[in-house]
Amino acid sequence: MIEFINFYLIPGLVLGCMYALGAIGVSMLFGILRFAHFAHGDVITLGAYFALLFVTTLGFPVLLALPVAMVLTAIVSIGLDRAFYKPFRNSPTIYLVIASFGVALMVRSLVQLAWGVKVESYAAGTFSKPIIFFDTLRIADKHMWIAGLTIVVVVALHYFLSRSKLGKAMRAMADEPDLAQVSGIPTEKVVRATWVIGGGLAATAGVFLGMDSQLHTNMGWDLLLPIFAAAILGGIGSPYGAIAGGLVIGMAEELSSYPWIGDAPLLSPGYKTGVAFALMVALLIWRPSGLFRGRTFT
Amino acid sequence: MSDLVLGLMLYGVSLLTMAGIYSVLAIGLNIQWGYTGLFNAGIAGFFAVGAYVSAILTSSPSTSFIGGLDWPFPAGLLAAMVVAGAIGYLVGRLCIRLRADYLAIATIGVAEILRLILKNEIWATNGPRGISNIPRPFEDLSQPWSQLAFLAVVAFVVLIAYLLAERAGKSPWGRVMRSIRDNEAAAAAIGKDVVGFRLQGFVIGAALMGLGGALTAHFFKFIGPEATEPLLTTFLVWVMLIIGGSGNNRGAMLGALVVWTLWSATELLTSQLPPDWAVRATFLRIFLIGLGLQIVLQRYSKGLLPERPPNSRTDDMVPSVDPAQEKAPPAE
């Protein structure tokens, strides 16, 4: 039992936190701009490497480099929107999708150009010793940080969306874009705010992934499909659903290789990521509104 | 023949062969996207299926993967098309109703699952080590002739694919496809089986992608899971079709030739640089390809050879609404 918690449940929750942070961005961008942002994974990679820059050159501790990386990634996100997505605001969404494919490739190749393709890590050994509870329950302190900070970020986001004027405008625009526009909501300002949140959270997901394992230039792309799966599971356009979706997908991946029946893993660990893809395809086909019966976009 | 001339000639032949294979892939995507408006982002998956099917069927028996049936090359190509088409049918049956970007997400998911299977089922595919010694037709001929003969095979396949796609595009079938792409509701209202037609387009495109995969496997005499990376197949083929002109088969082929020539010529240049720089320059090339796509998308969204609606006689009488133009972003 304790093995189950230590080696399957906790890694699943930690992975779920990263998926959730990415999925909130994807889901909100879909809600506001109505397109699947295929470059989100590579924005995550960029965020992780921004933090690396400050860790290696200025000797920042990772947790201090995180806010800097969030700000930089948010700025880059706004820039990407201005240059590559804004020209297509009134075109069929498919142009945005194709453009975001191109942006994904451009961002990744720039990261590879700047940092090379070696596997990197934030100062190794900063987070190592697990904290032991009740003699057997072991939680690595990096996992505590990841889970704790994810909760902080999510609560802050909740207050922003439910209390602030801009947050309310954002939800209004996701629900009824035409109505929002005629009632005088500054749409471009809302769009910019969405990119700031999406980019900032993407950087957070990237830094957490880098803390948890290592940095490599495909890390974000590998995260992209599970993130889409999480966003769809939670009902696309809904940030709260995305959080739940992220946790479910993260757990599903980790728990799929637990020996539920007999001694062998239920599914060979090589197929772990396939669980998310399969869940996502199945959801798209049978339950495109997500588990919680959100809206579907046609 | 001096070594330099021979080397240059072999380089040119190999470049044209790859451009030909990419033409097949681009024509396949053109049928799916250009004709039917289906956003398939899983080209790599169908490509991989075709490559592995033909490799397994035509190779000699081996202990490291299943098959090794020594089938003749054309039978391998045909089987690749059939299996890729069949998988396309299954995927299409499930996903064809999804709206554009959901279809893109679903097809990427399917392609990644296929790649995981190829990587993990070592008994069948030899896993990450891949399948080598795949036979190539005419490989026993002497140096330039062997490569030239294979180029001729590829050129023949491209010609057939082009003629069939062109014929289909101009036929009533092609017109139904375009009508579904441009106005699904109207096509349904006049009694066209929208889902059925879209499925047909998807399957034909998938079969052509399988064919392209099979040709690649025979050309390199090797196929491994890395060859099915989304970058070199899915993305490059999309860039080719968009730059060449989606909806136009000649555009698809021109796009394949132009983009592949740029891609491969810049590789030739960057490989002259010192190793450290050469690696970095590769990423600069990818960046420039991405930037090129953005520029074409924003400024020349119809591509080098824009789509020409068939049946131009009616166009003289009725002011034509060019679908590509209609979809194009407003000029700023």
XYZ file of C-alpha atoms in Angstrom:
630
model
C 0.000 0.000 0.000
C 2.647 2.488 1.063
C 4.594 1.565 -2.033
C 1.556 2.441 -4.102
C 1.421 5.891 -2.546
C 5.159 6.540 -2.748
C 5.829 5.328 -6.256
C 2.553 5.723 -8.112
C 0.121 8.097 -6.406
C 2.506 10.925 -5.528
C 4.345 10.933 -8.884
C 0.925 10.860 -10.531
C -0.227 13.895 -8.557
C 2.994 15.790 -9.281
C 2.728 15.041 -12.984
C -0.928 16.038 -12.773
C 0.064 19.451 -11.341
C 2.263 20.144 -14.378
C -0.435 19.008 -16.782
C -2.971 21.162 -14.953
C -0.779 24.284 -15.200
C -0.357 23.761 -18.944
C -3.981 22.802 -19.471
C -5.320 25.959 -17.785
C -3.488 28.026 -20.405
C -4.586 25.878 -23.336
C -8.158 25.859 -22.103
C -8.357 29.618 -21.526
C -6.747 30.382 -24.874
C -9.278 28.107 -26.503
C -12.083 29.840 -24.664
C -10.986 33.344 -25.669
C -9.391 32.856 -29.092
C -11.209 29.659 -30.134
C -8.219 27.692 -31.347
C -6.013 24.864 -30.134
C -2.634 26.413 -29.385
C -0.172 23.834 -30.672
C 2.842 25.909 -29.639
C 1.947 25.734 -25.942
C 4.294 22.826 -25.327
C 7.234 24.685 -26.752
C 6.354 27.799 -24.758
C 6.637 25.515 -21.718
C 10.112 24.476 -22.877
C 11.056 28.110 -23.351
C 9.926 28.939 -19.808
C 12.024 26.145 -18.359
C 15.104 27.347 -20.244
C 14.569 30.973 -19.238
C 14.778 29.822 -15.649
C 17.882 27.794 -16.502
C 19.489 30.956 -17.863
C 19.167 32.683 -14.501
C 20.183 29.601 -12.559
C 23.376 29.043 -14.538
C 24.530 32.601 -15.237
C 23.407 34.514 -12.158
C 23.291 31.624 -9.740
C 19.627 32.171 -8.856
C 17.981 29.387 -6.899
C 15.315 27.766 -9.067
C 12.417 29.065 -7.020
C 13.684 32.623 -7.450
C 14.271 32.099 -11.176
C 10.664 30.925 -11.537
C 8.954 34.340 -11.314
C 11.519 35.864 -13.676
C 10.898 33.057 -16.166
C 7.138 33.597 -15.810
C 7.443 37.278 -16.666
C 9.771 36.675 -19.615
C 7.590 33.898 -21.022
C 4.486 36.051 -20.664
C 6.195 38.834 -22.605
C 7.291 36.413 -25.327
C 3.735 35.034 -25.510
C 2.331 38.501 -26.130
C 4.974 39.038 -28.786
C 4.118 35.746 -30.504
C 0.459 36.698 -30.494
C 1.179 40.102 -31.985
C 3.410 38.723 -34.745
C 1.810 35.433 -35.687
C -1.742 35.117 -34.370
C -3.193 38.623 -34.438
C -3.198 38.847 -38.261
C -5.639 35.922 -38.283
C -8.153 37.204 -35.705
C -10.926 37.388 -38.294
C -9.893 34.366 -40.381
C -11.011 30.759 -40.045
C -9.405 29.252 -36.953
C -7.527 26.762 -39.058
C -5.074 29.509 -40.030
C -4.336 30.008 -36.353
C -3.804 26.287 -35.891
C -1.378 26.067 -38.806
C 0.394 29.235 -37.636
C 0.731 27.793 -34.135
C 2.353 24.672 -35.604
C 4.898 26.952 -37.232
C 5.413 28.891 -34.009
C 5.964 25.612 -32.133
C 8.768 24.720 -34.478
C 10.281 28.205 -34.410
C 10.309 28.461 -30.624
C 11.796 24.999 -30.247
C 14.511 25.613 -32.818
C 15.435 28.885 -31.111
C 15.763 27.094 -27.786
C 17.935 24.480 -29.479
C 19.965 27.196 -31.167
C 20.547 29.054 -27.934
C 21.072 26.188 -25.489
C 21.954 23.183 -27.680
C 20.318 19.791 -27.375
C 22.214 18.442 -24.362
C 20.111 17.358 -21.421
C 20.402 20.064 -18.764
C 19.323 20.328 -15.172
C 18.907 23.025 -12.548
C 21.716 22.804 -10.007
C 21.675 19.118 -9.281
C 21.188 18.118 -5.703
C 19.318 21.224 -4.604
C 16.247 19.148 -4.092
C 17.112 15.646 -3.144
C 16.310 14.421 0.311
C 12.840 13.041 0.701
C 10.884 14.048 3.767
C 9.659 10.995 5.611
C 6.281 10.967 7.327
C 5.096 8.197 9.658
C 8.340 6.266 9.001
C 7.272 5.079 5.545
C 5.556 7.824 3.589
C 8.295 9.483 1.568
C 7.748 12.737 -0.247
C 10.642 14.436 -1.992
C 10.824 18.082 -0.988
C 10.763 19.130 -4.657
C 7.381 17.395 -4.910
C 6.140 19.333 -1.885
C 7.234 22.576 -3.537
C 5.587 21.649 -6.836
C 2.286 20.688 -5.262
C 2.296 23.626 -2.838
C 3.119 26.246 -5.458
C 0.554 24.793 -7.832
C -2.087 25.285 -5.153
C -0.909 28.867 -4.581
C -1.061 29.614 -8.310
C -4.494 28.043 -8.701
C -5.944 29.938 -5.739
C -4.500 33.202 -7.065
C -6.008 32.476 -10.465
C -9.344 31.739 -8.865
C -9.357 35.093 -7.087
C -8.343 36.854 -10.265
C -11.099 35.248 -12.327
C -13.857 35.648 -9.757
C -13.013 39.015 -8.153
C -11.131 41.249 -10.560
C -12.820 43.188 -13.319
C -10.436 41.854 -15.945
C -10.976 38.294 -14.779
C -14.723 38.674 -15.017
C -14.366 40.199 -18.470
C -12.294 37.203 -19.425
C -14.952 34.742 -18.347
C -17.628 36.784 -20.084
C -15.665 36.736 -23.304
C -15.130 32.994 -23.095
C -18.863 32.467 -22.586
C -20.333 34.892 -25.090
C -17.749 36.615 -27.290
C -20.261 38.690 -29.278
C -22.188 39.828 -26.257
C -18.940 40.660 -24.485
C -17.827 42.804 -27.376
C -21.044 44.796 -27.701
C -21.147 45.386 -23.965
C -17.845 47.215 -24.271
C -15.353 44.710 -22.945
C -11.926 45.661 -24.325
C -11.298 42.458 -26.244
C -7.666 43.047 -27.121
C -6.858 43.773 -23.481
C -8.552 40.526 -22.471
C -6.603 38.661 -25.138
C -3.338 40.106 -23.839
C -4.217 39.139 -20.284
C -4.990 35.608 -21.449
C -1.557 35.335 -23.048
C 0.072 36.644 -19.855
C -1.690 33.999 -17.770
C -1.156 31.236 -20.330
C 2.516 32.090 -20.770
C 3.168 32.516 -17.040
C 1.545 29.207 -16.169
C 3.351 27.489 -19.040
C 6.673 28.706 -17.634
C 5.656 27.385 -14.214
C 4.858 23.977 -15.685
C 8.197 23.952 -17.498
C 10.213 24.919 -14.418
C 8.424 22.269 -12.346
C 9.104 19.622 -14.960
C 12.750 20.680 -15.020
C 12.886 20.495 -11.189
C 11.230 17.090 -11.179
C 13.469 15.535 -13.816
C 15.619 17.280 -16.392
C 15.455 19.837 -19.169
C 15.599 18.854 -22.782
C 14.373 20.660 -25.838
C 11.496 18.275 -26.528
C 10.180 18.365 -22.961
C 7.293 20.676 -23.754
C 6.287 19.010 -26.992
C 6.080 15.707 -25.119
C 3.811 17.428 -22.604
C 1.518 18.917 -25.250
C -0.757 15.974 -25.955
C -1.398 15.061 -22.302
C -2.157 18.760 -21.753
C -4.660 18.761 -24.589
C -6.110 15.583 -23.111
C -6.453 17.313 -19.745
C -8.050 20.412 -21.256
C -10.561 18.321 -23.181
C -11.293 16.111 -20.205
C -12.073 19.151 -18.088
C -14.263 20.659 -20.770
C -12.337 22.929 -23.082
C -12.627 26.613 -22.178
C -12.989 25.914 -18.480
C -9.895 26.634 -16.354
C -11.293 24.776 -13.330
C -12.073 21.707 -15.404
C -8.535 21.843 -16.783
C -7.102 21.513 -13.263
C -9.179 18.413 -12.574
C -8.394 17.086 -16.049
C -4.667 17.548 -15.478
C -4.728 15.637 -12.206
C -6.805 12.816 -13.694
C -4.547 12.427 -16.743
C -1.371 12.571 -14.639
C -2.694 9.906 -12.271
C -4.015 7.764 -15.125
C -0.565 7.721 -16.708
C 1.265 6.753 -13.531
C -1.337 4.309 -12.242
C -1.549 2.481 -15.574
C 1.728 0.713 -14.850
C 0.758 -0.337 -11.303
C 0.374 -4.122 -10.957
C -3.390 -4.003 -10.408
C -3.884 -7.603 -11.521
C -1.186 -10.109 -10.579
C 2.442 -9.059 -10.296
C 3.122 -7.608 -13.736
C 2.454 -3.936 -14.491
C -1.030 -3.536 -15.931
C 0.497 -1.762 -18.906
C 4.143 -1.790 -19.923
C 5.734 1.507 -18.774
C 6.699 2.173 -22.395
C 3.046 2.849 -23.092
C 2.556 5.248 -20.169
C 2.233 8.311 -22.378
C -0.037 6.359 -24.716
C -2.652 6.271 -21.942
C -3.107 10.019 -22.184
C -3.297 9.927 -25.982
C -5.830 7.106 -25.959
C -7.943 8.832 -23.301
C -7.843 12.017 -25.334
C -8.891 10.399 -28.613
C -11.659 8.483 -26.840
C -12.917 11.664 -25.163
C -12.895 13.613 -28.415
C -15.033 10.941 -30.010
C -17.499 10.083 -27.285
C -17.478 12.973 -24.865
C -16.137 16.115 -26.559
C -17.809 18.264 -23.927
C -15.511 16.790 -21.291
C -16.248 14.758 -18.212
C -18.211 17.529 -16.541
C -20.432 18.167 -19.553
C -19.105 21.586 -20.362
C -19.686 23.278 -23.673
C -18.648 22.016 -27.056
C -17.401 24.315 -29.734
C -18.581 23.732 -33.251
C 33.291 9.653 -64.971
C 35.236 11.623 -62.407
C 34.356 11.236 -58.764
C 33.156 14.803 -58.413
C 30.730 14.589 -61.302
C 29.476 11.238 -60.076
C 29.061 12.601 -56.567
C 27.138 15.653 -57.752
C 24.992 13.498 -59.958
C 24.181 11.083 -57.142
C 23.328 14.035 -54.917
C 20.983 15.433 -57.546
C 19.345 12.048 -58.116
C 18.828 11.491 -54.405
C 17.395 15.000 -54.041
C 14.915 14.399 -56.846
C 13.981 10.996 -55.441
C 13.151 12.484 -52.051
C 11.285 15.366 -53.680
C 9.298 12.728 -55.570
C 8.462 10.820 -52.398
C 7.422 14.053 -50.691
C 5.281 14.822 -53.743
C 3.323 11.624 -53.104
C 2.841 12.646 -49.469
C 1.852 16.186 -50.440
C -0.671 14.921 -53.011
C -2.098 12.667 -50.296
C -2.440 15.641 -47.951
C -3.880 17.716 -50.776
C -6.690 15.205 -51.191
C -7.383 15.357 -47.466
C -6.905 19.072 -46.846
C -6.939 20.737 -50.264
C -9.964 18.879 -51.603
C -11.841 17.825 -48.498
C -10.744 20.248 -45.787
C -9.671 17.563 -43.313
C -6.901 18.663 -40.984
C -4.741 15.567 -40.673
C -1.850 16.272 -38.321
C -0.913 12.604 -38.102
C 0.786 12.161 -41.474
C 3.752 10.593 -39.672
C 1.540 7.774 -38.396
C 0.297 6.671 -41.819
C 3.771 7.156 -43.238
C 5.191 4.863 -40.561
C 2.544 2.202 -41.093
C 3.261 2.093 -44.822
C 7.010 2.018 -44.298
C 6.912 -0.819 -41.782
C 4.342 -2.896 -43.688
C 6.346 -2.831 -46.900
C 9.622 -3.399 -45.031
C 8.275 -6.411 -43.159
C 6.733 -7.993 -46.246
C 9.568 -7.519 -48.725
C 12.601 -8.208 -46.502
C 14.278 -11.578 -46.170
C 13.375 -13.643 -43.098
C 15.034 -12.417 -39.919
C 14.889 -13.328 -36.269
C 14.650 -9.713 -35.138
C 11.241 -8.832 -36.592
C 8.146 -10.587 -37.864
C 7.509 -11.289 -41.520
C 10.426 -11.348 -43.902
C 8.259 -12.841 -46.635
C 10.428 -11.814 -49.580
C 7.445 -10.318 -51.368
C 8.185 -8.421 -54.583
C 8.533 -4.639 -54.299
C 5.242 -3.676 -56.021
C 3.321 -6.047 -53.750
C 4.957 -4.373 -50.746
C 3.865 -0.928 -51.972
C 0.347 -2.143 -52.584
C 0.112 -3.768 -49.160
C 1.452 -0.555 -47.575
C -1.332 1.423 -49.243
C -3.984 -1.089 -48.244
C -2.954 -1.250 -44.590
C -2.437 2.531 -44.267
C -5.797 3.047 -45.973
C -7.463 0.550 -43.648
C -6.063 2.294 -40.575
C -7.161 5.563 -42.133
C -10.641 4.075 -42.447
C -10.731 3.065 -38.773
C -9.412 6.449 -37.615
C -11.751 8.226 -40.020
C -14.790 6.264 -38.913
C -14.180 7.457 -35.372
C -12.826 10.969 -35.873
C -14.126 12.344 -39.165
C -16.981 14.280 -37.577
C -14.685 16.302 -35.335
C -14.201 19.963 -36.072
C -10.906 20.986 -37.632
C -8.615 21.477 -34.656
C -10.130 18.584 -32.704
C -9.399 16.379 -35.716
C -5.827 17.677 -35.682
C -5.433 16.796 -32.006
C -7.002 13.357 -32.481
C -4.835 12.491 -35.492
C -1.658 13.564 -33.669
C -2.739 11.339 -30.800
C -3.250 8.384 -33.128
C 0.113 8.978 -34.817
C 1.889 9.102 -31.452
C 0.184 5.885 -30.334
C 1.326 4.200 -33.565
C 4.868 5.443 -32.933
C 4.797 4.077 -29.374
C 3.681 0.695 -30.712
C 6.492 0.630 -33.285
C 8.999 1.510 -30.580
C 7.753 -0.895 -27.936
C 6.704 -4.034 -29.815
C 10.270 -5.181 -30.289
C 9.291 -8.707 -31.387
C 7.521 -7.296 -34.422
C 9.499 -4.219 -35.394
C 12.917 -4.671 -33.786
C 12.066 -1.659 -31.606
C 14.300 1.403 -31.614
C 16.939 -0.387 -33.716
C 14.580 -0.498 -36.668
C 14.602 -2.709 -39.740
C 17.623 -2.622 -42.017
C 18.536 -4.324 -45.301
C 15.176 -3.550 -46.832
C 15.520 -4.459 -50.523
C 15.565 -1.628 -53.060
C 14.627 -2.443 -56.642
C 17.551 -2.301 -59.105
C 20.078 -2.100 -56.294
C 22.320 -4.619 -58.116
C 22.998 -2.241 -61.013
C 26.211 -0.202 -61.067
C 26.597 3.170 -59.311
C 24.591 5.855 -61.080
C 22.222 3.463 -62.851
C 20.845 1.855 -59.732
C 19.908 5.251 -58.262
C 18.584 6.503 -61.593
C 16.414 3.413 -61.992
C 14.894 3.938 -58.536
C 14.316 7.600 -59.358
C 12.442 6.428 -62.445
C 10.304 4.137 -60.284
C 9.490 7.027 -57.938
C 8.787 9.357 -60.861
C 6.417 6.764 -62.301
C 4.572 6.453 -58.976
C 4.334 10.265 -58.689
C 2.982 10.493 -62.221
C 0.285 7.892 -61.539
C -0.652 9.532 -58.226
C -0.791 12.955 -59.883
C -2.906 11.813 -62.830
C -5.364 9.969 -60.606
C -5.631 12.831 -58.105
C -6.059 15.343 -60.909
C -8.692 13.223 -62.639
C -10.544 12.695 -59.348
C -10.352 16.410 -58.569
C -11.952 17.385 -61.869
C -14.600 14.672 -61.718
C -18.014 15.123 -60.106
C -16.494 13.431 -57.065
C -13.923 16.209 -56.747
C -16.592 18.868 -57.064
C -18.608 17.271 -54.275
C -15.463 17.246 -52.142
C -14.858 20.960 -52.674
C -18.485 21.752 -52.026
C -18.308 19.886 -48.720
C -15.107 21.698 -47.834
C -16.532 25.113 -48.591
C -20.059 24.678 -47.327
C -20.847 21.499 -45.523
C -24.434 22.410 -44.755
C -25.235 23.230 -48.373
C -23.688 19.974 -49.582
C -25.745 18.039 -47.059
C -28.854 19.947 -48.035
C -28.598 18.847 -51.657
C -28.395 15.267 -50.470
C -24.672 14.503 -50.427
C -23.460 12.012 -47.869
C -21.017 14.412 -46.228
C -19.518 11.948 -43.766
C -19.132 9.275 -46.434
C -17.346 11.596 -48.854
C -15.042 12.969 -46.184
C -14.199 9.426 -45.158
C -13.312 8.561 -48.760
C -11.008 11.552 -48.993
C -9.369 10.649 -45.706
C -8.775 7.007 -46.700
C -7.337 7.862 -50.131
C -5.000 10.411 -48.579
C -3.930 7.955 -45.879
C -3.183 5.284 -48.516
C -0.962 7.734 -50.423
C 0.864 8.606 -47.189
C 1.441 4.889 -46.620
C 2.800 4.657 -50.162
C 5.189 7.528 -49.462
C 6.345 5.782 -46.299
C 6.967 2.525 -48.162
C 8.992 4.294 -50.869
C 11.089 6.008 -48.189
C 11.804 2.693 -46.452
C 12.963 1.122 -49.729
C 14.986 4.181 -50.701
C 16.980 4.274 -47.468
C 16.877 0.472 -47.126
C 16.176 1.192 -43.458
C 13.289 2.290 -41.290
C 13.346 3.071 -37.575
C 10.977 4.865 -35.201
C 12.999 8.101 -35.528
C 12.174 8.269 -39.214
C 8.574 8.830 -38.207
C 9.308 11.960 -36.152
C 6.522 14.462 -36.715
C 9.025 17.149 -37.773
C 10.336 15.503 -40.911
C 7.055 14.096 -42.128
C 3.945 15.789 -40.794
C 5.338 19.264 -40.538
C 7.436 19.381 -43.676
C 4.583 18.010 -45.798
C 2.228 20.649 -44.425
C 4.743 23.380 -45.241
C 5.132 21.957 -48.748
C 1.414 21.930 -49.420
C 0.791 25.416 -48.008
C 3.734 26.946 -49.847
C 2.965 25.078 -53.071
C -0.717 25.920 -53.022
C -3.307 23.825 -51.281
C -6.027 22.501 -53.557
C -3.661 22.294 -56.514
C -1.815 19.015 -57.171
C 0.843 20.672 -59.291
C 1.292 23.140 -56.450
C 1.715 20.256 -54.019
C 4.458 18.769 -56.194
C 6.152 22.134 -56.748
C 6.013 22.796 -53.014
C 7.607 19.404 -52.361
C 10.408 20.132 -54.821
C 11.070 23.692 -53.628
C 10.928 22.999 -49.912
C 12.944 19.797 -50.140
C 15.591 21.463 -52.324
C 15.899 24.335 -49.840
C 15.945 21.936 -46.904
C 18.551 19.666 -48.405
C 20.732 22.347 -50.045
C 20.973 24.275 -46.779
C 21.929 21.023 -45.090
C 24.731 20.645 -47.623
C 25.936 24.155 -46.777
C 25.725 23.808 -43.021
C 27.514 20.460 -43.048
C 30.602 22.368 -44.262
C 30.703 24.331 -41.019
C 32.699 23.175 -38.006
C 30.744 20.427 -36.171
C 29.524 22.575 -33.298
C 28.208 25.225 -35.650
C 26.798 22.665 -38.052
C 24.506 21.291 -35.349
C 23.330 24.772 -34.430
C 22.820 25.745 -38.044
C 20.391 22.848 -38.374
C 18.112 24.571 -35.894
C 18.456 27.831 -37.754
C 17.212 26.012 -40.860
C 14.184 24.702 -38.993
C 13.527 28.193 -37.677
C 13.687 29.662 -41.173
C 11.318 26.994 -42.518
C 8.860 27.908 -39.760
C 9.264 31.614 -40.533
C 8.793 30.938 -44.239
C 5.535 29.185 -43.466
C 4.325 32.184 -41.448
C 5.182 34.608 -44.243
C 3.402 32.514 -46.864
C 0.418 32.087 -44.547
C 0.111 35.815 -43.878
C 1.031 37.280 -47.241
C 0.437 34.659 -49.940
C -2.045 32.313 -48.349
C -2.880 30.742 -51.704
C 0.645 29.480 -52.265
C 2.878 29.456 -55.347
C 0.275 27.813 -57.583
C -3.168 28.809 -56.294
C -6.076 26.453 -56.567
C -7.949 26.694 -59.829
C -11.542 25.576 -59.530
C -12.322 22.993 -62.206
C -14.887 23.570 -64.900
C -13.771 27.046 -65.887
C -16.586 27.483 -68.408
C -19.106 28.349 -65.728
C -16.582 30.680 -64.147
C -16.878 33.024 -67.112
C -20.594 33.387 -66.610
C -20.866 33.379 -62.861
C -18.488 35.570 -60.887
C -16.475 32.885 -59.157
C -15.893 32.920 -55.464
C -12.455 31.509 -55.018
C -12.625 29.531 -51.791
C -8.978 30.160 -51.038
C -9.521 33.862 -51.451
C -12.586 33.812 -49.332
C -10.723 32.119 -46.540
C -7.685 34.341 -46.888
C -6.981 36.762 -44.077
C -7.947 40.319 -44.815
C -5.096 42.376 -46.165
C -4.010 44.911 -43.632
